JSON list of C-alpha atoms in Angstrom, two decimals:
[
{"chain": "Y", "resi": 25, "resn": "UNK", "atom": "CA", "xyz": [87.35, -55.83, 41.32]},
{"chain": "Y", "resi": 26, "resn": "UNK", "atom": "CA", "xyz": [85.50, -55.09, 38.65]},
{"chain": "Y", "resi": 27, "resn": "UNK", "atom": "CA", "xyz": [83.36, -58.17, 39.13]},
{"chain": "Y", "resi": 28, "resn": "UNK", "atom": "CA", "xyz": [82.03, -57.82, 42.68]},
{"chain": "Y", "resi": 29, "resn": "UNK", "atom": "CA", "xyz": [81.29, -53.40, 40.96]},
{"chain": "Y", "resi": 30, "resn": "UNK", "atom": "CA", "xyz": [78.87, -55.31, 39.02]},
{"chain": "Y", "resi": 31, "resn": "UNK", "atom": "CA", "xyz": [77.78, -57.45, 41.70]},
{"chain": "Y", "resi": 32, "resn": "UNK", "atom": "CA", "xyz": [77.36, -54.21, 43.86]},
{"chain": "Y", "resi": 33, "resn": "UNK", "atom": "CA", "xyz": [75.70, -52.42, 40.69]},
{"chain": "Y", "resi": 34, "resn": "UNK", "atom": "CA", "xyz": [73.00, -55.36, 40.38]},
{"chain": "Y", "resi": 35, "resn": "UNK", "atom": "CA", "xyz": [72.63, -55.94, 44.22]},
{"chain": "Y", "resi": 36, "resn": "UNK", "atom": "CA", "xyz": [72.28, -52.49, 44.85]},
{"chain": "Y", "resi": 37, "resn": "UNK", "atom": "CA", "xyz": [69.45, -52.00, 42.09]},
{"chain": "Y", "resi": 38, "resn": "UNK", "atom": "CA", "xyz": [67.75, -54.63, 43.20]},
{"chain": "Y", "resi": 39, "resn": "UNK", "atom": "CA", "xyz": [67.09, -53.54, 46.02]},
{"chain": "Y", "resi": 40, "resn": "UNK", "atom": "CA", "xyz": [66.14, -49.94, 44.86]},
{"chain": "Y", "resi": 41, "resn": "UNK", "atom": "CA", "xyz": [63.75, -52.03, 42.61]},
{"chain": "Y", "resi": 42, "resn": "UNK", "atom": "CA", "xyz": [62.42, -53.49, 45.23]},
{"chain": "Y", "resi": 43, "resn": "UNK", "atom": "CA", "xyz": [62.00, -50.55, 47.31]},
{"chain": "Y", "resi": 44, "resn": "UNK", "atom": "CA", "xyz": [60.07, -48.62, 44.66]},
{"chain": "Y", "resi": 45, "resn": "UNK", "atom": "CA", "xyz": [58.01, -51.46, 43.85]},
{"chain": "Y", "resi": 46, "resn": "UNK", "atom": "CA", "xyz": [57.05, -51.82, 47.52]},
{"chain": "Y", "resi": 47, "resn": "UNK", "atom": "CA", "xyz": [56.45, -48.17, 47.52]},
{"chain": "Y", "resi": 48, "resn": "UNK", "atom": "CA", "xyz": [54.14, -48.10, 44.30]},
{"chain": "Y", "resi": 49, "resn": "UNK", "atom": "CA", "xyz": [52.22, -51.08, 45.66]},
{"chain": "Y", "resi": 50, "resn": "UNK", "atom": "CA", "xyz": [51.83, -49.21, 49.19]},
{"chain": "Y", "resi": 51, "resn": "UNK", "atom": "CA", "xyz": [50.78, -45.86, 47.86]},
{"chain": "Y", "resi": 52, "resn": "UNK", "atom": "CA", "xyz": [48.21, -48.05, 45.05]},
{"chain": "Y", "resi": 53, "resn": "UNK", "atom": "CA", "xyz": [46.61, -49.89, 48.21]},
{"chain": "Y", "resi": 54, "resn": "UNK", "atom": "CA", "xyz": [46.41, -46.43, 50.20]},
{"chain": "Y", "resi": 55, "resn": "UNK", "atom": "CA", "xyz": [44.66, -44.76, 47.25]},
{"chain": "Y", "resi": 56, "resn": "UNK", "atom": "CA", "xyz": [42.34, -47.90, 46.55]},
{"chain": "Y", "resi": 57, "resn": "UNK", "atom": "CA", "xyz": [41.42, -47.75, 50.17]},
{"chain": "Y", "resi": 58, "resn": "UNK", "atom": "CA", "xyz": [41.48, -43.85, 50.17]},
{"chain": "Y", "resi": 59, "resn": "UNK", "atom": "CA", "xyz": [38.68, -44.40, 47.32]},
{"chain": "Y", "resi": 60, "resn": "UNK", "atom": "CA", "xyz": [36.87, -46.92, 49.00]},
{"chain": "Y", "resi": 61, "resn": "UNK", "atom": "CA", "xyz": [36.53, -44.69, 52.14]},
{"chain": "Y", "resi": 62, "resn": "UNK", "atom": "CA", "xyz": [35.40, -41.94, 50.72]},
{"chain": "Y", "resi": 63, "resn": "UNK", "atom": "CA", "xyz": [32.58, -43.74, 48.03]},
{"chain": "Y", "resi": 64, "resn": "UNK", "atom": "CA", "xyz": [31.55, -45.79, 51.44]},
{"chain": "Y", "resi": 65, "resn": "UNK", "atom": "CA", "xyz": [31.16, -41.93, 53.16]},
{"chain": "Y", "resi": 66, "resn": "UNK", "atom": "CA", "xyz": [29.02, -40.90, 49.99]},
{"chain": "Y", "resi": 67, "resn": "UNK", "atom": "CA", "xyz": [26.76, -44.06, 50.13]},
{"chain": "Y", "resi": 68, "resn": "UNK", "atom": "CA", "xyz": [26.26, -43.41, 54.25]},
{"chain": "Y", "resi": 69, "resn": "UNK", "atom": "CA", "xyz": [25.82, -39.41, 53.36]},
{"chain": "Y", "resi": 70, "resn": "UNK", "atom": "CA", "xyz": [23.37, -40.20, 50.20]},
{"chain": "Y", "resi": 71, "resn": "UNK", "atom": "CA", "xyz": [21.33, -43.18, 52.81]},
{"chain": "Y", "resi": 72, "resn": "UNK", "atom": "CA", "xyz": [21.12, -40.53, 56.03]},
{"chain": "Y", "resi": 73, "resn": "UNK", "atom": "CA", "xyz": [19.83, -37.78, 52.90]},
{"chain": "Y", "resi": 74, "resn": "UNK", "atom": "CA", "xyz": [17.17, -39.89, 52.58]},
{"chain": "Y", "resi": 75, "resn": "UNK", "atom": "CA", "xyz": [16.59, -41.09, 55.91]},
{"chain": "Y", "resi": 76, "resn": "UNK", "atom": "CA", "xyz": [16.14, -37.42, 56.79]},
{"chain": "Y", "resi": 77, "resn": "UNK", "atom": "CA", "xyz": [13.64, -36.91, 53.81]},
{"chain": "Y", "resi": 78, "resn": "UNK", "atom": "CA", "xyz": [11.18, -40.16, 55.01]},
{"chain": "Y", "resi": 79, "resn": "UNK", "atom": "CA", "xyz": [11.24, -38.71, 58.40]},
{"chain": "Y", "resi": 80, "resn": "UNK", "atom": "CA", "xyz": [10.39, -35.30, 57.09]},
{"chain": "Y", "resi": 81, "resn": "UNK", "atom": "CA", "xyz": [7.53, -36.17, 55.10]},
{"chain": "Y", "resi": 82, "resn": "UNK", "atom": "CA", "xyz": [5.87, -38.75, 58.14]},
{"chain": "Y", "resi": 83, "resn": "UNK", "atom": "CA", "xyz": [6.55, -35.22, 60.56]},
{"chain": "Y", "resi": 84, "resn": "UNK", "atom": "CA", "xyz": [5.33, -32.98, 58.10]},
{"chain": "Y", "resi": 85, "resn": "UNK", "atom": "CA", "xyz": [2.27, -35.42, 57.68]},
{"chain": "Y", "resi": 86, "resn": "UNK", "atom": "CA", "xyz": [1.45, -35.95, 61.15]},
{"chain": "Y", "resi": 87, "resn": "UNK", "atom": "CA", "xyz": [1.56, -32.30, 62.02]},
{"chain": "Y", "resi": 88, "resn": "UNK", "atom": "CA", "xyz": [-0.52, -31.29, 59.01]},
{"chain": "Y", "resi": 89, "resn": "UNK", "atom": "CA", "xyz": [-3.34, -33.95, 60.51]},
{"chain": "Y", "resi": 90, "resn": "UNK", "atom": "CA", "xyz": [-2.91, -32.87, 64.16]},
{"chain": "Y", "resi": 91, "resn": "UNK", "atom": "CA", "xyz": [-3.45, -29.04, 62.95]},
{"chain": "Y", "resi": 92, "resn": "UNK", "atom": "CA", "xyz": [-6.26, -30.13, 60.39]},
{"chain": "Y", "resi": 93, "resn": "UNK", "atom": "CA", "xyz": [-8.20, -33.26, 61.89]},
{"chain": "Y", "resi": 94, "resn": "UNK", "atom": "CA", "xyz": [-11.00, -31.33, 63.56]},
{"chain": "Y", "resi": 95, "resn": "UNK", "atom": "CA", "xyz": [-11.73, -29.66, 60.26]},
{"chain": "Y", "resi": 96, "resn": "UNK", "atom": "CA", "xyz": [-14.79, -31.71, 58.98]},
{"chain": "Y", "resi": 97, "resn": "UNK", "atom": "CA", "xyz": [-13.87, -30.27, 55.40]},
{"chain": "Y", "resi": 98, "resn": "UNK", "atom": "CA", "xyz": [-10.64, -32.18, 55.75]},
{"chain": "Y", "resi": 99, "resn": "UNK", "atom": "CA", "xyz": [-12.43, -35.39, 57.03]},
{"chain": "Y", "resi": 100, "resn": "UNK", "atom": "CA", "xyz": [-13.28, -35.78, 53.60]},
{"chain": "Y", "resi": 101, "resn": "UNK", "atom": "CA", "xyz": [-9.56, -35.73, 52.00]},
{"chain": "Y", "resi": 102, "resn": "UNK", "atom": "CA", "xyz": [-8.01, -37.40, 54.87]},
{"chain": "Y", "resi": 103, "resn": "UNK", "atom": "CA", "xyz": [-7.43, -40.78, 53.07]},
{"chain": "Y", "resi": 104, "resn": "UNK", "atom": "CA", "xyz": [-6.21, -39.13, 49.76]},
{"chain": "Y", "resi": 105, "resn": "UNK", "atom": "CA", "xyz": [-3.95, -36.32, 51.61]},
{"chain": "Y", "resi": 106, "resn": "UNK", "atom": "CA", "xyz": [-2.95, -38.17, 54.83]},
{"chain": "Y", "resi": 107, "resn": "UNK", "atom": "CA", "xyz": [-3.36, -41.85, 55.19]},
{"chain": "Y", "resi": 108, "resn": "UNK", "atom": "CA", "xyz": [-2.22, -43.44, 51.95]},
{"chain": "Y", "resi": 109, "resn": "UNK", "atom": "CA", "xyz": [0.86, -40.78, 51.86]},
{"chain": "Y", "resi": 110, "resn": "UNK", "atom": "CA", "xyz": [1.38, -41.40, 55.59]},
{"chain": "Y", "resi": 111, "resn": "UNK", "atom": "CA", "xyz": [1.23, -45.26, 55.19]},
{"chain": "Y", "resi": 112, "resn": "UNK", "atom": "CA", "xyz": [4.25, -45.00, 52.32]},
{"chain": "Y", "resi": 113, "resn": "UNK", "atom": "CA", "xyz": [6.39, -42.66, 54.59]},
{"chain": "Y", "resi": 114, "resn": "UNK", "atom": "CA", "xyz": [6.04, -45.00, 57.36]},
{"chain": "Y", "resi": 115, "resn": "UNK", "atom": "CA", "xyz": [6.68, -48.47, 55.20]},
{"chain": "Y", "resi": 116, "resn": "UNK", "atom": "CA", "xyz": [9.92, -46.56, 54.03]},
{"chain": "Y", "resi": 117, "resn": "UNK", "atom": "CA", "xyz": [10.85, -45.66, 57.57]},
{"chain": "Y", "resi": 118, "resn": "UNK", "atom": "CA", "xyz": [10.01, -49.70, 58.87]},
{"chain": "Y", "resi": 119, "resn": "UNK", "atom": "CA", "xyz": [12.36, -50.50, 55.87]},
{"chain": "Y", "resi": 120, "resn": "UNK", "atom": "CA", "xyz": [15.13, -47.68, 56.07]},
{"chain": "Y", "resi": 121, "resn": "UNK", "atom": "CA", "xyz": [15.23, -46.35, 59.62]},
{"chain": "Y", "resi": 122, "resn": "UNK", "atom": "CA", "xyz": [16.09, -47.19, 63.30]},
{"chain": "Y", "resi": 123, "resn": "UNK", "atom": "CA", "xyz": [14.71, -49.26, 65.73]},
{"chain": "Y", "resi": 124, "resn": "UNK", "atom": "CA", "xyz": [13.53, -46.26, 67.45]},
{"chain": "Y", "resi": 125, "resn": "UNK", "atom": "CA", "xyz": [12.17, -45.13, 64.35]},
{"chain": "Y", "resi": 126, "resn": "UNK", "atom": "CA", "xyz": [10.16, -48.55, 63.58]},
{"chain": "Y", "resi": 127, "resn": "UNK", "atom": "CA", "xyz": [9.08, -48.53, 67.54]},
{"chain": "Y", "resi": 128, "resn": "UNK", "atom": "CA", "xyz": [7.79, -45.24, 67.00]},
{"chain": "Y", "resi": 129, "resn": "UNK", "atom": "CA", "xyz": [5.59, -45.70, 63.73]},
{"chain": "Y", "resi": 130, "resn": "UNK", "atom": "CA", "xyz": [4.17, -48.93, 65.58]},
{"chain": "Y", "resi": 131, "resn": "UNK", "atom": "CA", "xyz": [2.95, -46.46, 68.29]},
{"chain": "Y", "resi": 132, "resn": "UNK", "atom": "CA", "xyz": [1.81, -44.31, 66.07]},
{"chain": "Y", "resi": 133, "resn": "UNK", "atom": "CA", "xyz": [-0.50, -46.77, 63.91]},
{"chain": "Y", "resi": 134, "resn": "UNK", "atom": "CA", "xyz": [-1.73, -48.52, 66.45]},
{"chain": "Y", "resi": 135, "resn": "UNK", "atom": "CA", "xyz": [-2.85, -44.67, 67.80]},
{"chain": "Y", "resi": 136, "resn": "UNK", "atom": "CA", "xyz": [-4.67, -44.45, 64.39]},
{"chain": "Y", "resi": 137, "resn": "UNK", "atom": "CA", "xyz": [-5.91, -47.89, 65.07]},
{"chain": "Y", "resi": 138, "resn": "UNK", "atom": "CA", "xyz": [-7.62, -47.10, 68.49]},
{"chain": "Y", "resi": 139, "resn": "UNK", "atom": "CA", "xyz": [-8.67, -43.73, 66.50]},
{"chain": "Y", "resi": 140, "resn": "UNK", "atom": "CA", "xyz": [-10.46, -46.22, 64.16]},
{"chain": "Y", "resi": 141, "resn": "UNK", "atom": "CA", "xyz": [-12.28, -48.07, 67.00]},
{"chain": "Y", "resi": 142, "resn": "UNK", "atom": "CA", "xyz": [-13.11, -45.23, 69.01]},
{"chain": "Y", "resi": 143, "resn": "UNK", "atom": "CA", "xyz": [-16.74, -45.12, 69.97]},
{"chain": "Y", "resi": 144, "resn": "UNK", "atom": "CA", "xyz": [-16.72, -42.55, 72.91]},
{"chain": "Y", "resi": 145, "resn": "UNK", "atom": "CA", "xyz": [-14.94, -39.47, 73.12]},
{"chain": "Y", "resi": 146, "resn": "UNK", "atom": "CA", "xyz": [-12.59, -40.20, 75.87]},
{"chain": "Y", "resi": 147, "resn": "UNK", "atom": "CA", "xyz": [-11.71, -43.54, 73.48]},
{"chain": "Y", "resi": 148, "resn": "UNK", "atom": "CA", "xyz": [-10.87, -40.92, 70.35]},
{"chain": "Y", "resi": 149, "resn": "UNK", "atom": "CA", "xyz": [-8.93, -38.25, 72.99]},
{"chain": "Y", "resi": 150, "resn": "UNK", "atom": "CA", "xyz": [-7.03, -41.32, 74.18]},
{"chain": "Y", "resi": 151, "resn": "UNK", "atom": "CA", "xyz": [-5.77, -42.28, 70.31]},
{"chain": "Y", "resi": 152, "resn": "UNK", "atom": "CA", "xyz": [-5.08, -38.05, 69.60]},
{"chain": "Y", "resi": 153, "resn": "UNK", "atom": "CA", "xyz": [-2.75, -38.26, 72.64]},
{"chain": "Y", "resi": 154, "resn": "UNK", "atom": "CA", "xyz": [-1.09, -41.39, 71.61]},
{"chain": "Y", "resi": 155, "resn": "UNK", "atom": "CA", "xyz": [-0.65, -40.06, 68.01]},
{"chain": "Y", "resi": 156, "resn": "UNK", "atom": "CA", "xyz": [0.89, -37.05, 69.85]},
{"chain": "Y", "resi": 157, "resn": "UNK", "atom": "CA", "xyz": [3.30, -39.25, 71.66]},
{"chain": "Y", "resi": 158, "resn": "UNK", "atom": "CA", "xyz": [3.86, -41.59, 68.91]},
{"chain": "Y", "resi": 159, "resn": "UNK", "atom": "CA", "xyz": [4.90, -38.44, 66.91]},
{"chain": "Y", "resi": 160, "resn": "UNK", "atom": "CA", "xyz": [7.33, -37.38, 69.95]},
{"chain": "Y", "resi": 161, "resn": "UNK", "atom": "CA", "xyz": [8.78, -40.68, 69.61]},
{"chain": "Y", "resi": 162, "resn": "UNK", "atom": "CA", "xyz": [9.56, -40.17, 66.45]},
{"chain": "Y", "resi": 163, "resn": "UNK", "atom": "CA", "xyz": [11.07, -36.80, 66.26]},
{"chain": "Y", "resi": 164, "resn": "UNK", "atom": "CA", "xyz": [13.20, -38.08, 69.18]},
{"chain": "Y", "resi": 165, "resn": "UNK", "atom": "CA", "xyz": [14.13, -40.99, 66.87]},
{"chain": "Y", "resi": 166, "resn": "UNK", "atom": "CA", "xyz": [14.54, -38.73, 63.79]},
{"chain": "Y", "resi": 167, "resn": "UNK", "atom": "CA", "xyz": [16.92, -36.81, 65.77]},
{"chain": "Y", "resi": 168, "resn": "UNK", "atom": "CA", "xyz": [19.26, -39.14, 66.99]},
{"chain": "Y", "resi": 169, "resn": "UNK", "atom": "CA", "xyz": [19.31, -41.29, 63.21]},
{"chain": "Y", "resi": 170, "resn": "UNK", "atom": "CA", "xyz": [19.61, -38.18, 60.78]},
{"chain": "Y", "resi": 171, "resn": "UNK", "atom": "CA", "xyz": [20.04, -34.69, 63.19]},
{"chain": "Y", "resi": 172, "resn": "UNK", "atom": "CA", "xyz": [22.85, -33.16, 64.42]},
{"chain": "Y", "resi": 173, "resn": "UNK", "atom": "CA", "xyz": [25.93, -34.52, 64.96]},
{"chain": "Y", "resi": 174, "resn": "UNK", "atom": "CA", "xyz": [28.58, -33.73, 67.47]},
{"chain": "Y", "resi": 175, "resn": "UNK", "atom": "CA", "xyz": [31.00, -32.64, 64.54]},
{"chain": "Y", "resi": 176, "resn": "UNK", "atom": "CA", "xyz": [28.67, -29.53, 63.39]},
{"chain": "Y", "resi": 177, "resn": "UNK", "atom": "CA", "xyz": [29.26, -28.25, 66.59]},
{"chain": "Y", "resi": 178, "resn": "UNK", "atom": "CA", "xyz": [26.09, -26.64, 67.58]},
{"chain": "Y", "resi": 179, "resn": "UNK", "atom": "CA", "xyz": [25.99, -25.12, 70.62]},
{"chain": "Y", "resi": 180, "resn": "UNK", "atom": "CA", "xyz": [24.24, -27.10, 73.12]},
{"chain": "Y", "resi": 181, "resn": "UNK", "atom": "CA", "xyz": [21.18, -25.55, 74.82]},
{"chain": "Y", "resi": 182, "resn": "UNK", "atom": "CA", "xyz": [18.09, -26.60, 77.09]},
{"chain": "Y", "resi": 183, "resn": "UNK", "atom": "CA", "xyz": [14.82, -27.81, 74.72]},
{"chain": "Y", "resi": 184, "resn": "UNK", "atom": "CA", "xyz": [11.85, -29.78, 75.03]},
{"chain": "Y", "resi": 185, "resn": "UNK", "atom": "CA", "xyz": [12.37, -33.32, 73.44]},
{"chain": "Y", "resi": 186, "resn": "UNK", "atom": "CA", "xyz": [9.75, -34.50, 70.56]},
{"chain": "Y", "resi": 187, "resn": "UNK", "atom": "CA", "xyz": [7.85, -32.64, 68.59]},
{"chain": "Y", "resi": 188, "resn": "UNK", "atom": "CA", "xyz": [8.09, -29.54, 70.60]},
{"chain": "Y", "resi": 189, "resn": "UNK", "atom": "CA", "xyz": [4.53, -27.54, 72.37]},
{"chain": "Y", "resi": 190, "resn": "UNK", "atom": "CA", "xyz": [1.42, -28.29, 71.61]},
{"chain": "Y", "resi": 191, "resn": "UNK", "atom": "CA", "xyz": [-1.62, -26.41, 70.97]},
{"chain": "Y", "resi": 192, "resn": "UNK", "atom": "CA", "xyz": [-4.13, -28.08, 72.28]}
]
């Protein structure tokens, strides 16, 4: 009797060994992949941060030359303040952002490009519009990679796509 107690006794912590290993090892591989999760979240929250900050500086850049480019004092700065800034916003966005976003920035610079070439008036109003669009494009894009999201729960209302009204 005493024997198959001990038997029992071994048998019976064996098994409770077993469980509580199992049960360690389940709760370590939860928490591993807990951690995992949740430094894979921070790396996709830290990458859309600075998504959102290449796209602001290419918007903010654009807008500043649509509001400024018929200034002839600002003709003068334009490659300091706009086009060598503007060409390292967009070379982070080919590298960083969407397809949209790369579409978008190859509208735009070939805009600038026809702006380059333009000879005529109508040629140089034809490249402002396409900048114009090009910049819709982008906002659009910007929107969808780094805006809001259906979890901030925004309310959802009517609004003009893009870059919004023009004043010209």
């Amino acid at each position: 009797m005493s024997d198959s107690n001990a038997l029992s006794t071994v048998a019976i912590s064996s098994v409770v060994a077993l469980i509580v290993s199992g049960l360690t090892s389940f709760t370590t591989i939860h928490v591993t992949n807990s951690e995992i999760a949740q430094k894979k979240e921070e790396l996709q929250l830290k990458r859309r941060g600075e998504r959102l900050e290449n796209y602001q500086t290419t918007i903010d850049l654009l807008t500043d030359y649509g509001w400024r480019s018929d200034d002839p004092k600002y003709r003068d700065a334009i490659v300091r303040e706009f086009t060598i800034p503007l060409v390292r916003a967009a070379n982070r966005l080919r590298v960083y952002g969407s397809p949209a976003t790369i579409a978008a920035m190859d509208e735009i610079q070939g805009a600038f490009g026809m702006l380059n070439k333009a000879k005529r008036d109508s040629e140089r109003a034809d490249a402002e519009k396409a900048i114009s669009l090009g910049l819709d494009h982008l906002v659009i894009a910007a929107r969808e990679d780094v805006g809001p999201k259906k979890e901030d729960d925004l309310k959802d209302v009517p609004f003009r796509q893009g870059a919004g009204p023009r004043a010209n």
